[in-house]
Amino acid sequence: VRLAKYLAQSGVASRRRAEEIIRQGRVEINGKVAELPQERVSMQDSIKVDGELITGPEKKQYILLNKPPGYISTVKDTHHRPTVLDLVRDIEARLYPVGRLDEDTSGLLLLTNDGELAHRLTHPRYQVKKVYRAKVEGLPAEESLKCLRRGIYLEGVKTAPAGAEIVHVLTDRRESTLEITLAEGKKRQVKKMCEAIGHPVRYLKRINFAGLDDRDLPEGAYRRLSENEVAALYKMVKL
Ligand code: URA
């Protein structure tokens, strides 16, 4: 199989991330630095990533984590900050997050070693839905919410149609809670969208990812997906 696919199947990273890792010169095949993601490899080859031997396909794991603020959604951090993987230390697999939540954002984050599924869930083609609760300053006008629904320009690029509803308002209208539904995932998108309509986000939480939700999962806790939930994800991204 192609090297990038092999790394994804082995749970190293999503296919896209695996391609990057190869291009960064971090992968060795039989002692030689690999140059191309499409290089062919087999189980007989000795393959190392960052000097660590990869042992081939491992059991697929699907973990839904309720991320607290203060953790970053990367596998390794150069500044030794806590990462989401610190919260799932007892799981024996090379997990990585599917997409990202900002350090100060909380809520549902899927972790897996299923590279192909992760790749598709984050690919714009499949328009996977994410739902956020955003506490914002003030009370947005209906016209502003319409703008968010139709799409607005962020750094010259129009956002895709989104859901935007008010779900709670403080009596003095100093703060309100919006429910924002996105079918894409640009960096800091919810914060930028709310800022663009003049209502900066004070607190952000993701309450649904790709149809997965869990009101009973405490912050910092995680659970495994059921077989039905995994099957639904596969169907959603045509696997
Ligand atoms: N949008 C944001 O602004 N931040 C997140 O963490 C997720 C979506």
GROMACS .gro file of C-alpha atoms and ligand atoms in nm:
model
  247
    1VAL     CA    1   0.000   0.000   0.000
    2ARG     CA    2   0.098   0.364  -0.030
    3LEU     CA    3   0.300   0.491   0.262
    4ALA     CA    4   0.052   0.766   0.363
    5LYS     CA    5  -0.236   0.515   0.365
    6TYR     CA    6  -0.030   0.266   0.566
    7LEU     CA    7   0.046   0.532   0.828
    8ALA     CA    8  -0.322   0.628   0.845
    9GLN     CA    9  -0.428   0.261   0.884
   10SER     CA   10  -0.166   0.220   1.155
   11GLY     CA   11  -0.322   0.501   1.351
   12VAL     CA   12  -0.035   0.748   1.315
   13ALA     CA   13  -0.248   1.034   1.180
   14SER     CA   14  -0.520   1.109   0.929
   15ARG     CA   15  -0.415   1.053   0.568
   16ARG     CA   16  -0.372   1.426   0.506
   17ARG     CA   17  -0.162   1.469   0.820
   18ALA     CA   18   0.039   1.156   0.730
   19GLU     CA   19   0.128   1.315   0.395
   20GLU     CA   20   0.254   1.625   0.576
   21ILE     CA   21   0.458   1.416   0.819
   22ILE     CA   22   0.623   1.235   0.524
   23ARG     CA   23   0.702   1.563   0.347
   24GLN     CA   24   0.859   1.693   0.669
   25GLY     CA   25   1.111   1.408   0.640
   26ARG     CA   26   0.998   1.244   0.966
   27VAL     CA   27   0.938   0.898   0.822
   28GLU     CA   28   1.202   0.631   0.756
   29ILE     CA   29   1.158   0.315   0.551
   30ASN     CA   30   1.426   0.055   0.629
   31GLY     CA   31   1.659   0.325   0.760
   32LYS     CA   32   1.615   0.569   0.469
   33VAL     CA   33   1.412   0.890   0.492
   34ALA     CA   34   1.095   0.854   0.284
   35GLU     CA   35   1.032   1.131   0.034
   36LEU     CA   36   0.691   1.065  -0.118
   37PRO     CA   37   0.352   0.979   0.037
   38GLN     CA   38   0.279   0.749  -0.260
   39GLU     CA   39   0.587   0.531  -0.203
   40ARG     CA   40   0.483   0.165  -0.176
   41VAL     CA   41   0.542  -0.027   0.145
   42SER     CA   42   0.444  -0.364   0.291
   43MET     CA   43   0.423  -0.523   0.635
   44GLN     CA   44   0.778  -0.653   0.583
   45ASP     CA   45   0.926  -0.301   0.577
   46SER     CA   46   1.060  -0.141   0.892
   47ILE     CA   47   0.883   0.195   0.913
   48LYS     CA   48   0.964   0.459   1.172
   49VAL     CA   49   0.798   0.793   1.248
   50ASP     CA   50   1.014   1.033   1.450
   51GLY     CA   51   1.237   0.734   1.521
   52GLU     CA   52   0.952   0.524   1.663
   53LEU     CA   53   0.877   0.188   1.500
   54ILE     CA   54   0.525   0.156   1.356
   55THR     CA   55   0.382  -0.189   1.413
   56GLY     CA   56   0.102  -0.197   1.153
   57PRO     CA   57  -0.273  -0.168   1.176
   58GLU     CA   58  -0.405  -0.148   1.532
   59LYS     CA   59  -0.759  -0.196   1.661
   60LYS     CA   60  -0.977   0.100   1.570
   61GLN     CA   61  -1.083   0.315   1.862
   62TYR     CA   62  -1.351   0.586   1.865
   63ILE     CA   63  -1.360   0.811   2.169
   64LEU     CA   64  -1.592   1.103   2.235
   65LEU     CA   65  -1.428   1.347   2.474
   66ASN     CA   66  -1.588   1.643   2.649
   67LYS     CA   67  -1.291   1.877   2.628
   68PRO     CA   68  -1.248   2.127   2.909
   69PRO     CA   69  -1.097   2.470   2.837
   70GLY     CA   70  -0.721   2.483   2.886
   71TYR     CA   71  -0.628   2.183   2.669
   72ILE     CA   72  -0.501   2.207   2.315
   73SER     CA   73  -0.626   1.979   2.037
   74THR     CA   74  -0.291   1.862   1.904
   75VAL     CA   75  -0.100   1.543   1.962
   76LYS     CA   76   0.221   1.712   2.070
   77ASP     CA   77   0.282   2.064   2.188
   78THR     CA   78   0.620   2.227   2.159
   79HIS     CA   79   0.547   2.445   2.464
   80HIS     CA   80   0.454   2.150   2.691
   81ARG     CA   81   0.098   2.271   2.739
   82PRO     CA   82  -0.163   2.008   2.832
   83THR     CA   83  -0.317   1.839   2.527
   84VAL     CA   84  -0.645   1.652   2.485
   85LEU     CA   85  -0.446   1.327   2.477
   86ASP     CA   86  -0.352   1.384   2.842
   87LEU     CA   87  -0.721   1.318   2.917
   88VAL     CA   88  -0.731   0.973   2.750
   89ARG     CA   89  -0.401   0.832   2.875
   90ASP     CA   90  -0.550   0.492   2.968
   91ILE     CA   91  -0.647   0.409   2.608
   92GLU     CA   92  -0.392   0.187   2.435
   93ALA     CA   93  -0.387   0.337   2.087
   94ARG     CA   94  -0.227   0.622   1.899
   95LEU     CA   95  -0.532   0.847   1.905
   96TYR     CA   96  -0.557   1.189   1.751
   97PRO     CA   97  -0.832   1.450   1.742
   98VAL     CA   98  -1.066   1.481   1.443
   99GLY     CA   99  -1.046   1.852   1.369
  100ARG     CA  100  -0.979   2.106   1.639
  101LEU     CA  101  -1.124   2.307   1.920
  102ASP     CA  102  -0.942   2.620   2.038
  103GLU     CA  103  -0.759   2.600   2.370
  104ASP     CA  104  -1.030   2.803   2.546
  105THR     CA  105  -1.321   2.621   2.374
  106SER     CA  106  -1.488   2.330   2.548
  107GLY     CA  107  -1.713   2.051   2.427
  108LEU     CA  108  -1.728   1.743   2.214
  109LEU     CA  109  -1.420   1.626   2.031
  110LEU     CA  110  -1.386   1.292   1.856
  111LEU     CA  111  -1.055   1.109   1.899
  112THR     CA  112  -0.966   0.809   1.686
  113ASN     CA  113  -0.689   0.613   1.517
  114ASP     CA  114  -0.911   0.556   1.211
  115GLY     CA  115  -0.726   0.769   0.957
  116GLU     CA  116  -0.967   0.733   0.667
  117LEU     CA  117  -1.272   0.824   0.875
  118ALA     CA  118  -1.090   1.122   1.031
  119HIS     CA  119  -0.984   1.243   0.687
  120ARG     CA  120  -1.339   1.235   0.555
  121LEU     CA  121  -1.503   1.386   0.862
  122THR     CA  122  -1.282   1.693   0.822
  123HIS     CA  123  -1.301   1.710   0.441
  124PRO     CA  124  -1.521   1.999   0.315
  125ARG     CA  125  -1.686   1.766   0.060
  126TYR     CA  126  -1.889   1.583   0.326
  127GLN     CA  127  -2.019   1.899   0.499
  128VAL     CA  128  -2.018   1.734   0.841
  129LYS     CA  129  -2.230   1.936   1.086
  130LYS     CA  130  -2.099   2.086   1.407
  131VAL     CA  131  -2.321   2.267   1.658
  132TYR     CA  132  -2.185   2.530   1.899
  133ARG     CA  133  -2.329   2.723   2.191
  134ALA     CA  134  -2.172   3.068   2.196
  135LYS     CA  135  -2.223   3.316   2.480
  136VAL     CA  136  -2.183   3.654   2.316
  137GLU     CA  137  -2.176   4.014   2.430
  138GLY     CA  138  -2.511   4.190   2.381
  139LEU     CA  139  -2.809   4.071   2.182
  140PRO     CA  140  -2.767   4.032   1.804
  141ALA     CA  141  -3.043   4.171   1.581
  142GLU     CA  142  -3.237   3.928   1.363
  143GLU     CA  143  -3.084   4.097   1.057
  144SER     CA  144  -2.732   4.014   1.185
  145LEU     CA  145  -2.829   3.651   1.237
  146LYS     CA  146  -2.965   3.641   0.882
  147CYS     CA  147  -2.622   3.755   0.762
  148LEU     CA  148  -2.458   3.466   0.947
  149ARG     CA  149  -2.711   3.223   0.797
  150ARG     CA  150  -2.652   3.343   0.441
  151GLY     CA  151  -2.275   3.361   0.479
  152ILE     CA  152  -2.040   3.650   0.550
  153TYR     CA  153  -1.692   3.738   0.428
  154LEU     CA  154  -1.408   3.646   0.662
  155GLU     CA  155  -1.068   3.751   0.528
  156GLY     CA  156  -1.211   3.766   0.175
  157VAL     CA  157  -1.372   3.420   0.179
  158LYS     CA  158  -1.748   3.374   0.217
  159THR     CA  159  -1.866   3.134   0.484
  160ALA     CA  160  -2.108   2.856   0.383
  161PRO     CA  161  -2.474   2.880   0.487
  162ALA     CA  162  -2.500   2.824   0.863
  163GLY     CA  163  -2.759   2.790   1.135
  164ALA     CA  164  -2.782   3.080   1.383
  165GLU     CA  165  -3.047   3.099   1.655
  166ILE     CA  166  -3.079   3.280   1.986
  167VAL     CA  167  -3.144   3.028   2.265
  168HIS     CA  168  -3.108   3.246   2.575
  169VAL     CA  169  -3.092   3.617   2.665
  170LEU     CA  170  -2.988   3.775   2.996
  171THR     CA  171  -3.272   3.996   3.123
  172ASP     CA  172  -3.068   4.316   3.082
  173ARG     CA  173  -2.961   4.203   2.730
  174ARG     CA  174  -2.595   4.234   2.820
  175GLU     CA  175  -2.531   3.879   2.707
  176SER     CA  176  -2.704   3.617   2.495
  177THR     CA  177  -2.646   3.258   2.397
  178LEU     CA  178  -2.649   3.161   2.031
  179GLU     CA  179  -2.664   2.819   1.876
  180ILE     CA  180  -2.449   2.816   1.564
  181THR     CA  181  -2.446   2.521   1.322
  182LEU     CA  182  -2.161   2.493   1.072
  183ALA     CA  183  -2.100   2.249   0.790
  184GLU     CA  184  -1.738   2.361   0.751
  185GLY     CA  185  -1.452   2.436   0.988
  186LYS     CA  186  -1.232   2.734   0.928
  187LYS     CA  187  -0.995   2.835   1.205
  188ARG     CA  188  -1.172   3.019   1.489
  189GLN     CA  189  -1.477   3.039   1.266
  190VAL     CA  190  -1.752   3.087   1.525
  191LYS     CA  191  -1.554   3.354   1.709
  192LYS     CA  192  -1.478   3.538   1.384
  193MET     CA  193  -1.839   3.519   1.266
  194CYS     CA  194  -1.976   3.658   1.593
  195GLU     CA  195  -1.709   3.926   1.605
  196ALA     CA  196  -1.797   4.026   1.247
  197ILE     CA  197  -2.156   4.107   1.352
  198GLY     CA  198  -2.031   4.305   1.652
  199HIS     CA  199  -2.101   4.047   1.925
  200PRO     CA  200  -1.772   3.897   2.048
  201VAL     CA  201  -1.777   3.548   2.198
  202ARG     CA  202  -1.714   3.521   2.573
  203TYR     CA  203  -1.753   3.146   2.601
  204LEU     CA  204  -1.772   2.873   2.339
  205LYS     CA  205  -1.875   2.511   2.366
  206ARG     CA  206  -1.940   2.248   2.099
  207ILE     CA  207  -2.252   2.045   2.177
  208ASN     CA  208  -2.274   1.824   1.869
  209PHE     CA  209  -2.019   1.684   1.627
  210ALA     CA  210  -2.133   1.486   1.322
  211GLY     CA  211  -2.458   1.393   1.496
  212LEU     CA  212  -2.280   1.282   1.815
  213ASP     CA  213  -2.393   1.445   2.135
  214ASP     CA  214  -2.392   1.371   2.506
  215ARG     CA  215  -2.542   1.596   2.770
  216ASP     CA  216  -2.442   1.354   3.048
  217LEU     CA  217  -2.070   1.348   2.976
  218PRO     CA  218  -1.892   1.564   3.237
  219GLU     CA  219  -1.614   1.800   3.129
  220GLY     CA  220  -1.286   1.612   3.108
  221ALA     CA  221  -1.460   1.274   3.073
  222TYR     CA  222  -1.491   1.057   2.765
  223ARG     CA  223  -1.680   0.754   2.639
  224ARG     CA  224  -1.642   0.504   2.356
  225LEU     CA  225  -1.881   0.532   2.063
  226SER     CA  226  -2.139   0.256   2.024
  227GLU     CA  227  -2.129   0.037   1.714
  228ASN     CA  228  -2.437   0.217   1.584
  229GLU     CA  229  -2.270   0.555   1.625
  230VAL     CA  230  -1.960   0.437   1.435
  231ALA     CA  231  -2.181   0.291   1.160
  232ALA     CA  232  -2.368   0.622   1.133
  233LEU     CA  233  -2.039   0.812   1.090
  234TYR     CA  234  -1.927   0.570   0.819
  235LYS     CA  235  -2.255   0.614   0.636
  236MET     CA  236  -2.237   0.994   0.668
  237VAL     CA  237  -1.902   1.006   0.485
  238LYS     CA  238  -1.986   0.728   0.237
  239LEU     CA  239  -1.743   0.466   0.371
  240URA     N1  240  -1.498   2.805   1.616
  240URA     C1  241  -1.415   2.873   1.697
  240URA     O1  242  -1.406   2.994   1.691
  240URA     N2  243  -1.342   2.804   1.786
  240URA     C2  244  -1.348   2.669   1.798
  240URA     O2  245  -1.279   2.611   1.880
  240URA     C3  246  -1.435   2.601   1.714
  240URA     C4  247  -1.510   2.671   1.622
   0.00000   0.00000   0.00000
